[in-house]
Coordinates of C-alpha atoms and ligand atoms in Angstrom, one line a residue:
M243 CA 102.5 166.4 102.2
T244 CA 99.4 167.5 100.3
K245 CA 96.2 168.5 102.2
K246 CA 94.3 165.6 103.7
I247 CA 91.1 164.5 101.9
K248 CA 88.0 165.0 103.9
V249 CA 85.7 161.9 104.5
K250 CA 82.3 163.4 105.1
T251 CA 80.5 160.7 107.1
T252 CA 81.9 158.7 110.0
V253 CA 83.3 155.3 109.1
V254 CA 82.9 152.3 111.5
E255 CA 86.3 150.7 112.2
M256 CA 86.5 147.2 113.8
D257 CA 89.9 146.2 115.1
G258 CA 90.8 142.5 115.4
D259 CA 93.3 139.8 116.5
E260 CA 96.8 138.4 116.0
M261 CA 98.8 139.1 112.9
T262 CA 96.0 140.9 111.2
R263 CA 95.8 143.3 114.2
V264 CA 99.6 144.0 113.7
M265 CA 99.1 144.6 110.0
W266 CA 95.9 146.7 110.6
K267 CA 97.9 149.2 112.7
M268 CA 100.6 149.5 110.0
V269 CA 98.2 149.9 107.2
K270 CA 96.3 152.6 109.1
E271 CA 99.5 154.5 110.1
K272 CA 101.2 154.3 106.7
L273 CA 98.5 154.2 104.1
I274 CA 95.3 155.7 105.5
S275 CA 95.8 158.2 108.3
P276 CA 98.4 160.4 106.5
Y277 CA 96.0 161.1 103.6
L278 CA 92.5 161.2 105.1
D279 CA 90.8 163.5 107.5
M280 CA 88.2 161.0 108.8
N281 CA 86.1 160.5 111.8
L282 CA 86.4 156.8 112.8
D283 CA 83.9 155.2 115.2
Y284 CA 86.3 152.6 116.6
Y285 CA 85.3 149.2 118.1
D286 CA 88.0 146.9 119.5
L287 CA 86.9 143.4 118.6
H288 CA 90.1 141.9 120.1
V289 CA 89.0 138.6 121.6
K290 CA 89.9 139.7 125.2
H291 CA 87.9 142.9 124.8
R292 CA 84.9 140.9 123.5
D293 CA 85.2 138.7 126.6
D294 CA 85.5 141.7 128.9
T295 CA 82.3 143.3 127.5
D296 CA 80.4 139.9 127.3
D297 CA 80.5 140.4 123.5
Q298 CA 78.5 143.6 123.8
V299 CA 81.2 145.4 121.7
T300 CA 80.4 143.2 118.7
V301 CA 76.7 144.1 119.0
D302 CA 77.6 147.8 119.3
A303 CA 79.8 147.6 116.2
A304 CA 77.0 146.1 114.2
R305 CA 74.6 148.8 115.4
A306 CA 77.1 151.5 114.4
I307 CA 77.2 150.0 110.8
M308 CA 73.4 150.3 110.8
Q309 CA 73.7 153.9 111.8
Y310 CA 76.5 155.1 109.5
G311 CA 76.2 152.6 106.6
V312 CA 79.8 151.5 106.1
G313 CA 82.1 149.4 108.3
I314 CA 85.6 148.1 107.8
K315 CA 86.7 145.0 109.8
C316 CA 89.9 143.4 110.7
A317 CA 90.0 139.5 111.0
T318 CA 89.0 138.2 114.4
I319 CA 89.5 135.0 116.4
T320 CA 86.4 132.8 116.7
P321 CA 87.1 131.2 120.0
N322 CA 87.2 127.4 120.4
E323 CA 88.3 125.5 123.6
D324 CA 92.0 126.1 122.8
R325 CA 91.4 129.8 122.5
V326 CA 89.3 129.9 125.7
K327 CA 92.4 128.5 127.5
E328 CA 94.9 130.6 125.6
Y329 CA 93.2 133.9 126.4
N330 CA 91.6 132.8 129.6
L331 CA 88.1 133.6 128.3
K332 CA 84.8 133.3 130.2
K333 CA 83.4 131.1 127.3
A334 CA 83.8 130.3 123.6
W335 CA 81.9 133.4 122.3
K336 CA 80.1 133.2 119.0
S337 CA 81.8 134.2 115.7
P338 CA 81.8 138.0 115.5
N339 CA 81.1 137.6 111.8
G340 CA 78.1 135.4 112.5
T341 CA 76.8 138.0 115.0
I342 CA 77.2 140.9 112.7
R343 CA 75.8 139.0 109.7
A344 CA 72.7 138.0 111.8
M345 CA 72.1 141.6 112.7
L346 CA 72.7 143.2 109.3
D347 CA 71.0 140.2 107.6
G348 CA 73.3 140.2 104.6
T349 CA 75.0 138.2 101.9
V350 CA 78.8 137.9 101.7
F351 CA 80.5 138.6 98.3
R352 CA 84.0 137.4 97.7
K353 CA 86.2 138.6 94.9
P354 CA 89.9 137.8 94.1
I355 CA 92.4 140.6 93.6
L356 CA 94.1 139.9 90.2
V357 CA 97.7 140.9 89.3
N358 CA 99.3 140.4 86.0
N359 CA 102.3 138.4 87.2
I360 CA 100.1 135.7 88.9
K361 CA 98.0 133.9 86.3
P362 CA 94.7 132.3 87.4
A363 CA 94.8 128.5 86.9
V364 CA 92.0 128.9 84.4
S365 CA 93.7 130.6 81.4
S366 CA 90.6 132.3 80.0
W367 CA 89.9 134.3 83.3
K368 CA 91.0 137.9 82.7
K369 CA 88.7 139.6 85.2
P370 CA 87.8 138.6 88.8
I371 CA 84.8 136.4 89.4
T372 CA 82.8 137.4 92.5
I373 CA 80.9 134.7 94.3
G374 CA 77.7 135.7 96.2
R375 CA 76.8 132.9 98.6
H376 CA 73.4 132.6 100.2
A377 CA 74.0 132.2 104.0
Y378 CA 70.8 130.3 105.0
G379 CA 69.4 126.9 104.4
D380 CA 70.4 123.8 102.4
V381 CA 72.5 121.3 104.3
Y382 CA 73.6 123.9 106.8
N383 CA 70.1 124.1 108.4
N384 CA 69.0 120.6 107.5
F385 CA 67.4 117.6 109.3
E386 CA 69.1 114.2 109.0
M387 CA 68.2 110.8 110.2
P388 CA 69.3 107.2 109.6
I389 CA 66.5 104.9 108.6
P390 CA 67.0 101.7 110.5
G391 CA 65.2 99.3 108.1
A392 CA 62.2 98.8 105.8
G393 CA 59.3 101.2 106.5
K394 CA 57.5 104.4 105.4
L395 CA 58.8 107.9 105.8
E396 CA 56.1 110.5 105.9
I397 CA 56.3 114.2 106.4
V398 CA 53.6 116.2 108.1
F399 CA 53.0 120.0 107.9
T400 CA 50.7 121.4 110.6
P401 CA 49.6 125.0 109.9
K402 CA 49.9 127.4 112.8
D403 CA 46.5 128.9 112.2
G404 CA 44.8 125.6 112.9
G405 CA 44.2 124.5 109.3
T406 CA 44.2 120.8 108.3
A407 CA 47.6 119.1 108.6
Q408 CA 49.0 117.8 105.3
K409 CA 50.7 114.3 105.4
T410 CA 52.8 113.2 102.4
L411 CA 54.7 110.0 101.7
V412 CA 58.4 110.7 101.1
N413 CA 59.6 107.2 100.6
D414 CA 58.6 103.6 101.1
F415 CA 61.9 102.2 102.2
P416 CA 62.5 98.6 101.2
A417 CA 65.5 98.4 103.6
A418 CA 67.8 100.6 105.8
G419 CA 68.8 104.0 104.4
I420 CA 69.4 107.7 105.3
I421 CA 67.4 110.9 104.9
Q422 CA 68.1 114.6 104.7
V423 CA 65.4 117.4 104.8
N424 CA 66.3 120.8 103.6
H425 CA 64.2 123.9 103.9
N426 CA 64.4 127.6 103.1
L427 CA 62.5 130.8 103.8
E428 CA 61.0 133.1 101.2
K429 CA 62.1 136.1 103.1
S430 CA 65.7 134.9 103.3
I431 CA 65.8 134.1 99.5
L432 CA 64.3 137.5 98.7
D433 CA 66.9 139.3 100.9
F434 CA 69.6 137.3 99.2
A435 CA 68.2 138.3 95.8
R436 CA 68.1 142.0 96.8
S437 CA 71.7 141.9 98.2
C438 CA 72.9 140.4 94.9
F439 CA 71.1 143.0 92.7
T440 CA 72.4 145.7 95.0
Y441 CA 76.0 144.5 94.8
A442 CA 75.9 144.0 91.0
L443 CA 74.5 147.5 90.4
S444 CA 77.0 149.0 92.9
E445 CA 79.9 147.3 91.1
R446 CA 78.4 147.5 87.6
T447 CA 78.9 143.8 86.9
D448 CA 76.6 141.3 85.2
L449 CA 74.7 139.0 87.6
W450 CA 74.6 135.3 87.0
F451 CA 72.3 133.1 89.0
S452 CA 72.2 129.3 88.7
T453 CA 70.3 126.5 90.4
K454 CA 69.3 122.9 89.6
D455 CA 65.7 124.1 88.7
T456 CA 65.1 121.4 86.1
I457 CA 65.3 118.6 88.7
S458 CA 64.2 120.5 91.9
K459 CA 61.0 121.9 90.6
V460 CA 59.8 123.5 93.9
Y461 CA 63.0 124.2 96.0
D462 CA 65.5 125.3 93.3
A463 CA 62.8 126.6 90.9
G464 CA 61.5 128.6 93.9
F465 CA 64.8 130.5 94.1
R466 CA 64.7 131.1 90.4
E467 CA 61.2 132.5 90.6
I468 CA 61.9 134.8 93.5
F469 CA 65.0 136.2 91.8
Q470 CA 63.0 136.7 88.5
Q471 CA 60.1 138.5 90.1
E472 CA 62.3 140.8 92.2
F473 CA 64.4 141.6 89.0
E474 CA 61.3 142.5 87.0
K475 CA 59.8 144.5 89.8
N476 CA 62.7 146.6 91.1
W477 CA 65.9 146.2 89.0
K478 CA 65.2 145.7 85.3
E479 CA 65.3 149.4 84.4
K480 CA 68.3 150.2 86.7
F481 CA 70.3 147.3 85.2
A482 CA 69.4 148.5 81.6
K483 CA 70.5 152.0 82.5
A484 CA 73.8 150.7 84.0
G485 CA 74.4 148.5 80.9
I486 CA 74.5 145.3 82.9
E487 CA 72.4 142.2 82.7
Y488 CA 70.8 139.5 84.9
F489 CA 71.2 136.0 83.5
F490 CA 69.7 132.8 85.0
T491 CA 70.9 129.5 83.8
L492 CA 71.0 125.9 85.0
I493 CA 73.9 125.3 87.3
D494 CA 75.6 122.7 85.0
D495 CA 75.4 125.2 82.2
A496 CA 76.8 128.0 84.4
V497 CA 79.8 125.9 85.6
A498 CA 80.6 125.0 82.0
R499 CA 80.3 128.6 80.8
I500 CA 82.3 130.0 83.8
M501 CA 85.3 127.8 82.9
K502 CA 85.4 129.3 79.4
S503 CA 84.5 132.9 80.3
E504 CA 86.6 135.9 80.7
G505 CA 85.2 136.4 84.3
G506 CA 84.1 139.8 85.5
M507 CA 80.6 138.6 86.7
L508 CA 78.9 138.3 90.0
W509 CA 77.9 134.6 90.3
A510 CA 75.1 134.2 92.9
L511 CA 74.8 130.7 94.3
K512 CA 72.7 128.8 96.9
N513 CA 74.4 128.1 100.2
Y514 CA 76.0 124.7 99.4
D515 CA 76.8 125.6 95.7
G516 CA 78.5 128.8 96.9
D517 CA 80.5 127.0 99.6
V518 CA 82.0 124.7 97.0
M519 CA 82.4 127.1 94.1
S520 CA 84.0 129.9 96.2
D521 CA 86.8 127.5 97.1
M522 CA 87.3 126.6 93.5
V523 CA 87.5 130.2 92.4
A524 CA 89.8 131.1 95.4
S525 CA 92.1 128.3 94.7
A526 CA 92.3 129.0 91.0
C527 CA 93.3 132.6 91.8
G528 CA 96.1 131.7 94.1
S529 CA 96.4 133.0 97.7
L530 CA 93.9 133.5 100.5
A531 CA 95.5 136.8 101.1
M532 CA 94.3 138.0 97.7
M533 CA 90.6 137.5 98.4
T534 CA 88.3 140.4 99.4
S535 CA 85.0 140.0 101.2
V536 CA 82.1 142.3 101.7
L537 CA 78.8 141.8 103.5
V538 CA 76.0 143.5 101.7
S539 CA 72.8 144.0 103.6
P540 CA 69.4 144.2 101.8
N541 CA 69.0 147.4 103.9
G542 CA 71.9 149.0 102.1
W543 CA 74.6 148.6 104.8
F544 CA 78.1 147.4 103.8
E545 CA 80.8 145.7 105.8
Y546 CA 84.3 145.2 104.2
E547 CA 86.9 142.7 105.4
A548 CA 89.6 140.3 104.2
A549 CA 88.5 136.8 103.5
H550 CA 91.3 135.2 105.5
G551 CA 91.7 134.7 109.2
T552 CA 94.1 136.2 111.8
V553 CA 97.1 134.3 110.3
Q554 CA 97.9 132.7 113.7
K555 CA 101.1 130.9 112.7
H556 CA 102.7 134.1 111.5
Y557 CA 101.7 135.9 114.7
Y558 CA 103.4 133.3 116.9
K559 CA 106.6 133.8 114.8
H560 CA 106.1 137.6 115.2
L561 CA 105.8 137.2 119.0
K562 CA 109.0 135.2 119.1
G563 CA 110.7 138.1 117.3
E564 CA 111.2 136.1 114.1
E565 CA 110.7 137.8 110.7
T566 CA 107.3 137.4 109.0
S567 CA 106.3 137.9 105.4
S568 CA 102.5 138.3 105.9
N569 CA 100.5 139.8 103.0
S570 CA 98.3 142.8 103.9
M571 CA 96.7 143.1 100.4
A572 CA 93.2 141.9 101.4
L573 CA 93.3 144.1 104.5
I574 CA 94.2 147.1 102.4
F575 CA 91.4 146.3 100.0
A576 CA 89.0 146.1 102.9
W577 CA 89.9 149.8 103.6
T578 CA 89.7 150.8 100.0
G579 CA 86.4 149.0 99.4
G580 CA 84.9 150.7 102.4
L581 CA 86.3 154.1 101.6
R582 CA 85.1 153.9 98.0
K583 CA 81.6 153.0 99.1
R584 CA 81.7 155.8 101.7
G585 CA 82.8 158.2 99.0
E586 CA 80.0 157.0 96.6
M587 CA 77.4 157.3 99.3
D588 CA 78.6 160.8 100.3
G589 CA 79.2 162.0 96.7
T590 CA 82.8 162.8 97.5
A591 CA 84.8 162.0 94.3
D592 CA 88.2 162.7 95.9
V593 CA 87.6 159.9 98.5
V594 CA 86.7 157.5 95.7
R595 CA 89.8 158.6 93.8
F596 CA 92.0 158.0 96.8
A597 CA 90.6 154.4 97.2
D598 CA 91.4 153.8 93.5
K599 CA 94.9 155.1 93.8
L600 CA 95.7 153.0 96.9
E601 CA 94.5 149.9 95.1
E602 CA 96.5 150.8 92.0
A603 CA 99.6 151.3 94.2
A604 CA 99.2 148.0 96.0
I605 CA 98.7 146.1 92.6
A606 CA 101.6 148.0 91.0
T607 CA 103.9 147.1 93.9
V608 CA 103.2 143.3 93.4
E609 CA 103.4 143.7 89.6
S610 CA 106.9 145.3 90.0
G611 CA 108.1 142.1 91.6
I612 CA 108.0 143.3 95.3
M613 CA 105.9 140.7 97.2
T614 CA 105.4 138.7 100.3
G615 CA 106.3 135.0 100.5
D616 CA 102.8 133.6 99.7
L617 CA 102.8 135.5 96.3
L618 CA 106.4 134.8 95.4
A619 CA 105.6 131.1 95.3
L620 CA 102.9 131.8 92.7
A621 CA 104.3 134.6 90.6
E622 CA 106.0 134.2 87.2
K623 CA 109.6 133.7 87.9
K624 CA 111.6 136.8 87.2
A625 CA 115.1 138.0 88.3
S626 CA 113.6 141.2 89.6
N627 CA 111.2 139.4 92.0
R628 CA 112.0 140.3 95.6
K629 CA 110.5 138.8 98.8
V630 CA 109.9 141.4 101.5
N631 CA 108.8 141.2 105.1
T632 CA 105.4 142.3 106.5
D633 CA 106.6 145.9 107.1
G634 CA 108.6 146.1 103.9
F635 CA 105.6 145.3 101.8
I636 CA 103.5 148.0 103.3
D637 CA 106.4 150.5 103.0
A638 CA 106.8 149.6 99.3
I639 CA 103.1 150.3 98.7
A640 CA 103.4 153.6 100.7
A641 CA 106.2 154.7 98.4
T642 CA 104.3 153.8 95.3
L643 CA 101.2 155.6 96.6
Q644 CA 103.2 158.7 97.2
D645 CA 104.3 158.7 93.6
K646 CA 100.7 158.2 92.4
L647 CA 99.4 161.0 94.5
Q648 CA 102.0 163.6 93.3
Ligands
LIG912 P1 94.1 132.0 108.3 O1 94.4 133.1 109.3 O2 93.3 132.3 107.2 O3 95.5 131.4 107.8 C1 95.7 130.2 107.3 C2 97.0 130.1 106.5 O4 96.8 130.8 105.2 C3 98.1 130.8 107.1 O5 98.8 130.0 108.1 C4 99.0 131.2 105.9 O6 99.7 130.1 105.4 C5 97.9 131.6 104.9 N1 97.5 133.0 105.0 C6 96.3 133.5 105.3 N2 96.3 134.8 105.3 C7 97.5 135.2 104.9 C8 98.2 136.5 104.7 N3 97.5 137.6 104.9 N4 99.5 136.5 104.3 C9 100.1 135.3 104.2 N5 99.6 134.1 104.3 C10 98.3 134.0 104.7 O7 93.4 130.8 109.1 P2 93.8 130.1 110.5 O8 95.2 130.4 110.8 O9 93.3 128.7 110.3 O10 92.9 130.8 111.5 C11 93.3 131.8 112.5 C12 92.2 132.4 113.2 O11 91.4 133.2 112.3 C13 91.2 131.4 113.8 O12 91.1 131.7 115.2 C14 89.9 131.7 113.2 O13 88.8 131.7 114.1 C15 90.1 133.1 112.6 N6 89.3 133.4 111.3 C16 88.8 134.6 111.2 C17 88.1 135.0 110.0 C18 87.5 136.4 109.9 O14 87.6 137.1 110.9 N7 87.0 136.7 108.8 C19 88.1 134.1 109.0 C20 88.7 132.9 109.1 C21 89.3 132.5 110.3 P3 101.2 129.7 105.8 O15 101.2 129.4 107.3 O16 101.4 128.5 105.0 O17 102.1 130.8 105.5
LIG913 MG1 84.1 125.8 101.5

């Protein structure tokens, strides 16, 4: 074994639940720990430990990311009533991802992992498309009301500083109907813009942003203006230097262009648009287990994880002693994403190189035909394809990595 690579700054590690916790341990033991000399600030976000600490451990983990800059997280259970019973919890604690996101104030970027033996459903896509979804406003923080019959709907804004209230007619209803009121905050939109510019520069990808600004001349156009001003003020020169561009277009035009593009861009979208379009991109690229996810804070903190959950069904099989074929690809990419970022921030090229090699090894393993069940169903049919179990997949990647590091 060659000498271990030194990771300069502490990395925040957040352990999780169920099948991903099982895979997390294997990935660490077989693919990470043997190669890296690293100080890990470990937080156990197992649902029972969150319960024991009244969820303080989640808050502590988020604070640690603020201190060190980079965190890597396993998938975790968001408890509902069934989980409260299953784990005998004090209550249905909030989603850890929600708690961490609220503290870091970030945007989540999701990017598929592409391999050459699984073709995206859209034949022109050659490079991964990353979706950046705003996490505030639109229908997710709306006000809705049924209108029982004919009458006037008016909206009143009362300034806090005691200025005159403004009353506006929204609609003069001829008969019964329904209403929805959306709002957003300038600060939230600006933070979203900053996270998108930060991520695009960090990944050296073009940034596309699209809204329905021709129809929504205040709300959607407001997003466009905030992005444009922030770009001109703080990013234009940096983008030019990095050889990347910022491109705004109407959402209809963006959708049409994306379907004919080669991919490779970051596509920033409002909350609702991002919800819908991320499912389209994920489904066109195949498996949930091939989708990476990173939370980028406007303050320059990064949290890497897999986009999938704890793979509960596979875990129950595992507990019964049955064989599982769970895919650890996105978990591995959470580690490599975090390590690459750590290496870039520390200026340690060998850490960045290790992250690259581990990703190459994982991709090469799948491309050689060795894969888990979810991928076998999608891959080009070849006689050399071989389905492996959860451990076997990680062992095969470990062997490929050994060769690459020789
Ligand atoms: P899930 O864990 O994403 O799994 C849903 C299904 O997708 C699985 O049953 C499996 O399909 C397939 N799948 C997902 N990841 C896979 C992998 N790595 N390898 C192979 N197949 C994979 O969603 P869930 O089972 O509905 O949710 C379980 C728990 O995860 C919930 O308690 C939820 O709160 C939590 N969750 C956490 C996060 C997070 O921490 N980021 C995100 C979402 C959900 P087959 O059964 O068909 O093989
Ligand atoms: Mg969705």
